[in-house]
Structures are given as structure tokens and as C-alpha cells.
Short mmCIF file of C-alpha atoms and ligand atoms in Angstrom, two decimals:
data_model
loop_
_atom_site.label_atom_id
_atom_site.label_comp_id
_atom_site.label_asym_id
_atom_site.label_seq_id
_atom_site.Cartn_x
_atom_site.Cartn_y
_atom_site.Cartn_z
CA MET S 1 249.90 13.91 -25.78
CA GLU S 2 246.81 15.59 -27.18
CA LYS S 3 243.78 13.36 -27.37
CA THR S 4 242.79 12.21 -30.85
CA ILE S 5 239.81 13.92 -32.46
CA LEU S 6 238.12 10.92 -34.04
CA TYR S 7 235.37 11.19 -36.64
CA LEU S 8 233.19 8.25 -37.59
CA VAL S 9 231.79 8.41 -41.12
CA LEU S 10 228.66 6.39 -41.95
CA PRO S 11 227.30 6.45 -45.52
CA CYS S 12 223.52 5.97 -45.50
CA TYR S 13 221.28 5.10 -48.41
CA ASN S 14 217.68 4.37 -47.45
CA GLU S 15 218.72 3.23 -43.99
CA GLU S 16 215.68 4.34 -41.93
CA ALA S 17 215.23 0.75 -40.71
CA VAL S 18 218.62 0.58 -38.98
CA LEU S 19 219.48 4.19 -38.26
CA TYR S 20 218.08 4.52 -34.72
CA ASP S 21 219.75 1.29 -33.61
CA THR S 22 223.01 2.24 -35.28
CA ALA S 23 222.92 5.70 -33.68
CA ALA S 24 222.32 4.21 -30.24
CA VAL S 25 225.24 1.80 -30.59
CA VAL S 26 227.77 4.34 -31.91
CA GLU S 27 226.59 6.95 -29.39
CA GLY S 28 227.26 4.48 -26.58
CA LYS S 29 230.63 3.61 -28.03
CA TYR S 30 231.59 7.29 -28.26
CA ARG S 31 230.42 7.94 -24.71
CA ASP S 32 232.73 5.19 -23.47
CA LEU S 33 235.66 6.35 -25.58
CA ILE S 34 235.30 9.98 -24.52
CA GLN S 35 234.69 9.24 -20.83
CA SER S 36 237.64 6.88 -20.63
CA GLY S 37 239.79 9.61 -22.17
CA ARG S 38 240.62 7.57 -25.25
CA ILE S 39 239.47 10.27 -27.69
CA SER S 40 238.87 14.02 -27.53
CA ALA S 41 235.43 15.34 -26.57
CA GLU S 42 235.38 17.17 -29.90
CA SER S 43 235.09 13.84 -31.71
CA LYS S 44 231.97 13.42 -33.83
CA ILE S 45 229.78 10.91 -35.60
CA LEU S 46 229.12 12.02 -39.17
CA PHE S 47 226.24 10.58 -41.18
CA VAL S 48 226.36 11.05 -44.95
CA ASN S 49 222.94 10.84 -46.54
CA ASP S 50 223.46 9.53 -50.07
CA GLY S 51 220.25 10.84 -51.62
CA SER S 52 217.93 8.52 -49.68
CA LYS S 53 214.30 8.36 -50.72
CA ASP S 54 213.06 7.41 -47.26
CA ARG S 55 213.20 9.21 -43.87
CA THR S 56 216.99 8.84 -43.48
CA TRP S 57 217.79 12.57 -43.55
CA GLU S 58 214.92 13.43 -41.19
CA ILE S 59 216.27 10.90 -38.72
CA ILE S 60 219.80 12.30 -39.04
CA THR S 61 218.46 15.82 -38.45
CA GLU S 62 216.55 14.61 -35.39
CA LEU S 63 219.69 12.90 -34.01
CA PHE S 64 221.71 16.08 -34.59
CA HIS S 65 219.26 18.13 -32.53
CA ARG S 66 219.24 15.54 -29.76
CA ASN S 67 222.97 15.13 -29.24
CA PRO S 68 225.76 17.42 -30.53
CA VAL S 69 228.02 14.39 -31.04
CA PHE S 70 226.04 13.70 -34.23
CA CYS S 71 226.47 15.68 -37.41
CA GLY S 72 225.37 15.12 -40.98
CA VAL S 73 226.06 15.79 -44.62
CA ASN S 74 223.26 15.61 -47.15
CA LEU S 75 224.25 14.86 -50.73
CA SER S 76 222.12 16.38 -53.47
CA ARG S 77 221.26 12.93 -54.89
CA ASN S 78 222.36 9.29 -54.81
CA ARG S 79 226.01 9.17 -55.85
CA GLY S 80 226.84 5.65 -54.67
CA HIS S 81 228.61 4.21 -51.65
CA GLN S 82 232.17 5.18 -52.68
CA ASN S 83 231.32 8.81 -53.34
CA ALA S 84 229.34 9.02 -50.12
CA VAL S 85 232.33 7.75 -48.14
CA LEU S 86 234.58 10.22 -49.95
CA ALA S 87 232.23 13.11 -49.17
CA GLY S 88 232.32 12.10 -45.50
CA LEU S 89 236.11 11.82 -45.39
CA MET S 90 236.63 15.19 -47.08
CA THR S 91 234.17 16.90 -44.76
CA ALA S 92 235.59 15.28 -41.63
CA LYS S 93 239.24 15.95 -42.43
CA GLU S 94 238.79 19.66 -41.72
CA LYS S 95 238.42 18.96 -38.00
CA ALA S 96 239.56 15.41 -37.37
CA ASP S 97 242.94 13.87 -36.58
CA ALA S 98 241.65 10.50 -37.73
CA VAL S 99 238.52 9.29 -39.51
CA ILE S 100 236.99 5.83 -39.48
CA SER S 101 234.51 4.86 -42.18
CA ILE S 102 232.01 2.09 -41.46
CA ASP S 103 228.75 0.89 -43.06
CA ALA S 104 225.59 2.32 -41.54
CA ASP S 105 224.10 -1.14 -40.98
CA LEU S 106 226.95 -1.89 -38.52
CA GLN S 107 227.48 -5.35 -40.00
CA GLN S 108 231.10 -4.67 -39.21
CA ASP S 109 232.02 -4.88 -35.53
CA ILE S 110 232.26 -1.36 -34.08
CA ASN S 111 234.50 -2.62 -31.25
CA ALA S 112 237.41 -2.96 -33.68
CA VAL S 113 237.63 0.83 -33.37
CA ASP S 114 239.69 0.52 -30.16
CA GLU S 115 242.38 -1.53 -31.87
CA MET S 116 242.36 0.80 -34.88
CA LEU S 117 242.95 3.72 -32.52
CA THR S 118 245.85 1.93 -30.85
CA LYS S 119 247.48 1.33 -34.23
CA PHE S 120 246.88 4.97 -35.22
CA GLU S 121 248.47 6.17 -31.99
CA SER S 122 251.48 3.99 -32.66
CA GLY S 123 252.02 5.82 -35.95
CA CYS S 124 249.89 4.17 -38.63
CA ASP S 125 248.25 6.46 -41.18
CA VAL S 126 245.90 3.81 -42.55
CA VAL S 127 244.41 0.91 -40.59
CA TYR S 128 242.42 -1.59 -42.67
CA GLY S 129 239.56 -3.54 -41.12
CA VAL S 130 239.60 -7.11 -42.43
CA ARG S 131 236.71 -9.47 -41.74
CA ASN S 132 237.45 -12.84 -40.19
CA ALA S 133 235.11 -15.08 -42.16
CA ARG S 134 232.24 -14.85 -44.57
CA ASP S 135 229.76 -16.92 -42.56
CA THR S 136 226.88 -14.49 -42.52
CA ASP S 137 226.71 -14.02 -46.27
CA GLY S 138 224.58 -16.03 -48.64
CA MET S 139 226.15 -18.53 -51.00
CA ILE S 140 225.94 -16.22 -54.04
CA LYS S 141 227.55 -13.28 -52.24
CA LYS S 142 230.33 -15.51 -50.89
CA VAL S 143 231.21 -16.93 -54.30
CA THR S 144 230.97 -13.62 -56.16
CA ALA S 145 233.05 -11.82 -53.53
CA LEU S 146 235.77 -14.47 -53.64
CA GLY S 147 235.77 -14.45 -57.43
CA PHE S 148 236.06 -10.67 -57.29
CA TYR S 149 239.22 -10.71 -55.15
CA LYS S 150 240.77 -13.44 -57.30
CA LEU S 151 240.02 -11.51 -60.48
CA MET S 152 241.36 -8.26 -59.06
CA GLN S 153 244.61 -9.92 -58.04
CA MET S 154 244.94 -11.56 -61.46
CA MET S 155 244.47 -8.16 -63.05
CA GLY S 156 247.22 -6.70 -60.92
CA CYS S 157 245.17 -4.43 -58.66
CA GLU S 158 246.42 -4.29 -55.10
CA VAL S 159 243.32 -5.09 -53.03
CA LEU S 160 243.32 -6.48 -49.55
CA LYS S 161 241.25 -9.65 -49.34
CA ASN S 162 238.13 -9.33 -47.20
CA HIS S 163 238.64 -5.64 -46.61
CA ALA S 164 235.56 -3.57 -47.34
CA ASP S 165 235.41 0.12 -46.60
CA TYR S 166 235.84 -0.21 -42.83
CA ARG S 167 239.12 1.59 -42.19
CA LEU S 168 240.84 4.32 -40.24
CA MET S 169 242.66 7.08 -42.09
CA SER S 170 244.78 9.85 -40.62
CA LYS S 171 244.26 13.48 -41.64
CA ARG S 172 247.44 13.26 -43.70
CA ALA S 173 246.26 10.16 -45.58
CA ILE S 174 242.93 11.80 -46.41
CA GLU S 175 244.69 14.93 -47.60
CA SER S 176 246.73 12.75 -49.93
CA LEU S 177 243.57 11.01 -51.12
CA SER S 178 242.06 14.40 -51.95
CA GLU S 179 244.79 14.89 -54.54
CA TYR S 180 243.42 12.05 -56.63
CA ASN S 181 241.10 13.50 -59.22
CA GLU S 182 239.55 10.43 -60.75
CA VAL S 183 235.82 10.15 -61.15
CA ASN S 184 235.62 6.36 -61.24
CA LEU S 185 236.22 5.89 -57.56
CA PHE S 186 237.45 2.58 -56.17
CA LEU S 187 238.74 3.42 -52.71
CA ARG S 188 239.92 -0.10 -51.88
CA GLY S 189 242.36 -0.03 -54.77
CA LEU S 190 243.24 3.63 -54.43
CA ILE S 191 244.14 3.89 -50.76
CA PRO S 192 246.95 1.29 -50.80
CA THR S 193 248.62 3.36 -53.56
CA ILE S 194 248.82 6.37 -51.21
CA GLY S 195 251.44 4.64 -49.11
CA TYR S 196 252.38 5.68 -45.53
CA LYS S 197 252.55 3.20 -42.69
CA SER S 198 249.53 0.91 -42.52
CA ASP S 199 248.30 -2.08 -40.56
CA ILE S 200 245.39 -4.50 -40.35
CA VAL S 201 242.78 -5.10 -37.66
CA TYR S 202 240.59 -8.21 -37.79
CA PHE S 203 236.91 -8.14 -36.91
CA ASP S 204 233.78 -10.30 -37.10
CA VAL S 205 230.84 -9.65 -39.39
CA ARG S 206 227.23 -10.21 -38.48
CA GLU S 207 224.04 -10.25 -40.45
CA ARG S 208 222.22 -7.09 -41.41
CA GLN S 209 219.79 -6.38 -38.53
CA ALA S 210 217.14 -4.62 -40.58
CA GLY S 211 216.47 -3.32 -44.05
CA GLU S 212 218.04 -4.99 -47.05
CA SER S 213 221.35 -4.84 -48.87
CA LYS S 214 221.68 -1.69 -50.96
CA TYR S 215 224.14 -3.46 -53.23
CA THR S 216 222.09 -5.06 -55.97
CA MET S 217 223.68 -7.58 -58.33
CA SER S 218 224.01 -4.92 -61.02
CA LYS S 219 225.63 -2.45 -58.59
CA MET S 220 228.10 -5.16 -57.54
CA LEU S 221 229.00 -6.06 -61.11
CA GLY S 222 229.44 -2.39 -61.96
CA PHE S 223 231.66 -1.99 -58.92
CA ALA S 224 233.85 -4.95 -59.93
CA MET S 225 234.09 -3.65 -63.50
CA ASP S 226 235.09 -0.23 -62.18
CA GLY S 227 237.72 -1.75 -59.94
CA ILE S 228 239.32 -3.67 -62.75
CA THR S 229 239.23 -1.02 -65.45
CA SER S 230 240.34 1.75 -63.08
CA PHE S 231 243.52 -0.01 -62.15
CA SER S 232 244.52 -2.38 -64.89
CA ILE S 233 245.19 -2.39 -68.60
CA LYS S 234 245.52 -6.18 -68.62
CA PRO S 235 242.24 -6.68 -70.52
CA ILE S 236 243.72 -4.67 -73.40
CA ARG S 237 246.92 -6.74 -73.30
CA PHE S 238 244.74 -9.84 -73.35
CA ILE S 239 243.08 -8.65 -76.55
CA THR S 240 246.44 -7.96 -78.14
CA ALA S 241 247.60 -11.44 -77.19
CA ILE S 242 244.50 -13.06 -78.68
CA GLY S 243 244.89 -10.96 -81.82
CA PHE S 244 248.48 -12.10 -82.20
CA LEU S 245 247.52 -15.75 -81.72
CA MET S 246 244.71 -15.47 -84.24
CA LEU S 247 247.17 -13.98 -86.71
CA LEU S 248 249.50 -16.97 -86.36
CA VAL S 249 246.57 -19.35 -86.86
CA SER S 250 245.37 -17.45 -89.94
CA ILE S 251 248.84 -17.56 -91.53
CA GLY S 252 248.77 -21.34 -91.14
CA ILE S 253 245.28 -21.56 -92.61
CA ILE S 254 246.19 -19.30 -95.55
CA ILE S 255 249.23 -21.43 -96.40
CA GLN S 256 247.12 -24.58 -96.17
CA THR S 257 244.43 -23.08 -98.39
CA ILE S 258 246.94 -22.02 -101.08
CA VAL S 259 248.56 -25.47 -101.09
CA GLU S 260 245.17 -27.19 -101.33
CA HIS S 261 244.14 -24.82 -104.12
CA TYR S 262 247.14 -25.76 -106.29
CA LEU S 263 246.66 -29.44 -105.53
CA GLY S 264 243.13 -29.13 -106.85
CA MET S 265 241.51 -30.07 -103.55
CA THR S 266 239.26 -27.04 -103.26
CA VAL S 267 236.00 -28.41 -102.04
CA PRO S 268 233.74 -25.55 -101.04
CA GLY S 269 233.51 -25.84 -97.24
CA TRP S 270 230.60 -23.71 -96.39
CA SER S 271 230.22 -24.92 -92.79
CA SER S 272 233.81 -24.22 -91.75
CA LEU S 273 233.66 -20.75 -93.26
CA HIS S 274 230.39 -20.14 -91.51
CA CYS S 275 231.83 -21.16 -88.13
CA ALA S 276 234.94 -19.04 -88.60
CA LEU S 277 232.82 -16.04 -89.47
CA TRP S 278 230.84 -16.33 -86.31
CA LEU S 279 233.87 -16.98 -84.15
CA ILE S 280 235.82 -14.01 -85.46
CA GLY S 281 232.75 -11.82 -85.32
CA SER S 282 232.14 -12.58 -81.69
CA ILE S 283 235.75 -12.14 -80.65
CA GLN S 284 235.83 -8.79 -82.39
CA LEU S 285 232.68 -7.71 -80.66
CA MET S 286 234.03 -8.73 -77.26
CA ALA S 287 237.29 -6.92 -77.94
CA LEU S 288 235.44 -3.81 -79.04
CA GLY S 289 233.43 -3.93 -75.84
CA ILE S 290 236.47 -3.99 -73.60
CA VAL S 291 238.23 -1.26 -75.56
CA GLY S 292 235.04 0.75 -75.40
CA GLU S 293 235.08 0.43 -71.62
CA TYR S 294 238.41 2.22 -71.50
CA ILE S 295 237.39 4.86 -73.99
CA GLY S 296 234.33 5.49 -71.84
CA LYS S 297 236.63 5.96 -68.85
CA ILE S 298 238.84 8.42 -70.71
CA TYR S 299 235.75 10.30 -71.71
CA MET S 300 234.46 10.47 -68.15
CA GLU S 301 237.82 11.40 -66.63
CA SER S 302 238.46 14.12 -69.20
CA LYS S 303 235.44 16.00 -67.90
CA HIS S 304 236.94 16.41 -64.40
CA ARG S 305 233.47 16.63 -62.96
CA PRO S 306 233.08 17.18 -59.26
CA ARG S 307 232.22 13.88 -57.63
CA TYR S 308 229.57 15.19 -55.28
CA HIS S 309 227.86 18.33 -54.16
CA ILE S 310 226.88 18.92 -50.58
CA GLU S 311 223.41 20.27 -50.20
CA SER S 312 223.49 21.06 -46.50
CA VAL S 313 225.69 20.39 -43.50
CA LEU S 314 224.82 19.90 -39.86
CA TRP S 315 227.70 21.28 -37.90
CA ARG S 316 228.18 22.79 -34.48
CA ASP S 317 231.35 24.53 -33.39
CA GLU S 318 232.06 24.26 -29.71
N1 UDP V 401 225.28 2.86 -49.53
C1 UDP V 401 225.33 4.18 -49.97
N2 UDP V 401 224.92 4.46 -51.26
C2 UDP V 401 224.50 3.48 -52.14
C3 UDP V 401 224.50 2.14 -51.68
C4 UDP V 401 224.89 1.87 -50.38
O1 UDP V 401 225.70 5.08 -49.23
O2 UDP V 401 224.16 3.82 -53.27
C5 UDP V 401 225.71 2.55 -48.14
C6 UDP V 401 224.68 1.80 -47.31
O3 UDP V 401 223.77 2.69 -46.71
C7 UDP V 401 225.57 1.11 -46.29
C8 UDP V 401 226.84 0.82 -47.06
O4 UDP V 401 226.81 1.68 -48.21
O5 UDP V 401 225.89 1.94 -45.20
C9 UDP V 401 226.94 -0.63 -47.49
O6 UDP V 401 225.76 -1.04 -48.13
P1 UDP V 401 225.04 -2.42 -47.81
O7 UDP V 401 225.13 -2.73 -46.35
O8 UDP V 401 223.67 -2.39 -48.36
O9 UDP V 401 225.95 -3.42 -48.65
P2 UDP V 401 226.37 -4.93 -48.24
O10 UDP V 401 226.81 -4.91 -46.81
O11 UDP V 401 225.16 -5.76 -48.45
O12 UDP V 401 227.48 -5.24 -49.20
MG1 MG V 402 225.79 -4.20 -45.22
#
């Protein structure tokens, strides 16, 4: 059997603090894998620079000149983690048999790659990396992440619990992914819908060695919102349900009011009216907001904008 050409895709946003260490670790891993005959010598490590403002791209360029196992893609500006991963996958699929995406801070255990390869060789097109426990995260991250998975499941989006974007995909799976044209990218929800044979590999997480998390609270909330609204229309159904319930309640209130009117019990109840006004007003506003979210999506999708542009590529053909 031909040896697998394996590409490793690492999205990098302002990662100068970890990049040398990361490069040393993955370089060592690749040396072992290639020397032991596990993967083809044409396998490469592909860094995607997601519009970093620090020395990230200079470091990638330096690594590329030092060892041909490294290559790089430089995006024209910051497009976010998901788009950076996608850019890496689409670039790598031209040459690779299989591509593994992993965070550049190597919080995820690189040694899970061996098991992913074994599963790929036994016929899996997608192998999901799933973290064992959330011990290294802070309290807030733990709670928000758990709430996120719960919410996603409630909304009917098929996400694997504790799976981030550490996964192996075959060339065929990536080609299928390339047929999805949506701009609001949520890979974790999208990839399970592709199908093909898949499996799970468990790994341990560790703390970030240097630099800080590039996922701010607002980026995380935006990501969760994207995940839900890209895959589910349940929020709209929820509004319809509330609207229906409110209608039933109002019918009751109207009947009561008419009866009280004819019985001569009409005492002007300013406070109750006032409360109802506020309540209905706020519910309407909330409903409008959620509907607006979807309209915004339709608007964005209807543009069919390209999701990234590659400024330059570091590539060497043997
Ligand atoms: N990242 C990126 N673009 C962004 C934000 C993050 O490419 O706009 C990359 C980042 O360099 C890292 C990965 O996404 O390789 C995960 O980010 P991070 O480790 O900061 O997130 P956390 O592990 O804290 O969730
Ligand atoms: Mg991280």
C-alpha cells in the first residue's frame, strides 16, 4: 500500500509566542512518522497565518526556508479561526491524502495523530479528536463551553461534545466540504452532515504554554450564535409558540374585560396596563432581534462572497 501523504494544518493568529516551540514539536513528530515509514516523505506541515499583527508570518517564512517540511499560507487579513482552518484544508487537499487540523498552541495532544492515522488507514474519512476532560480550563470557560454544547443539542444541531477543530479528514471528505457554499462557517456542525465513515480518538488537553487565548468572550458568543442560527430554525419556532400562547391569553383577557365592562366593574387599572405594555414591548423586541438574525444571515449568504483570499503561498514541489 502507498504511504499516506499527511498534511497538518495549523491556523495561527498572533502566535509568535508559541510558534517556535510548536514548530519544534511537530517537526519532531513528523521526523518520527516519516522515518518509521508511517507516512510519506511528501507529507507537510502547513501554517495558515490568519492576518496576524505580530511576527507570525516572518517566523513561518523563516521555518519554511529552514526545513522543506514546513509550508505556509498567508491570508490577506484576519478572517477568524474557522475560515483559517478552511483555507488550510482547501490548500492542502490538492496534494494530501489526509489532513489533520490542530490549534497552533498545541493545547491538544499531537500524539493522538498516530491513532487518527490508524483509523484513517482502516477506512475512516473523518476522525474526530475528542478531549478527555476540561481540567485545564478556567471556571468560566468550562461553564460556557458546557452550556454551549447543551444549547446546541437542544437546538437540534449535531455537534460532538468536547470536539474542537482537532480532526483528520480524507481528501474525499474535504472535497465534499468544498461543495458547501455558506459564508457563516461552523465546521463542527457542518462536517458531521457530510457523512462517510467516521470515528473518534480521545486525547488530553493541556494549558496554553505561551501567549493568550485568541478567543475573547465576544468572539465565543458570536461563534455560539453562528452555530445555532446556521443550523437551526428552532428560535423562530419558539417565537411562533410564544405568539400563539400570548394570543390565547389575550382572548381570555378580552372576554374578561368585556364581561367586566357590562357588569359595570370598569375601574381604570393603569398599573396593569402599564405592565402589559412593557411586557409585550420587550417580547416583541426580542422576537424582532431573533428574526433579524436570520434575515442578516440570508443577506450575507445571498452575496456568495469568497470566504478568504490567499495573499501568498510557500510551496516547494519535490
Ligand atoms: N485563531 C485564528 N484566528 C482567530 C482566532 C484564533 O486562526 O481569529 C487560531 C489560534 O491561533 C489558535 C486556534 O485558532 O491556533 C485556537 O485559538 P486559541 O488557542 O486562542 O483558542 P482557545 O484554545 O483558547 O479556545
Ligand atoms: Mg488554545
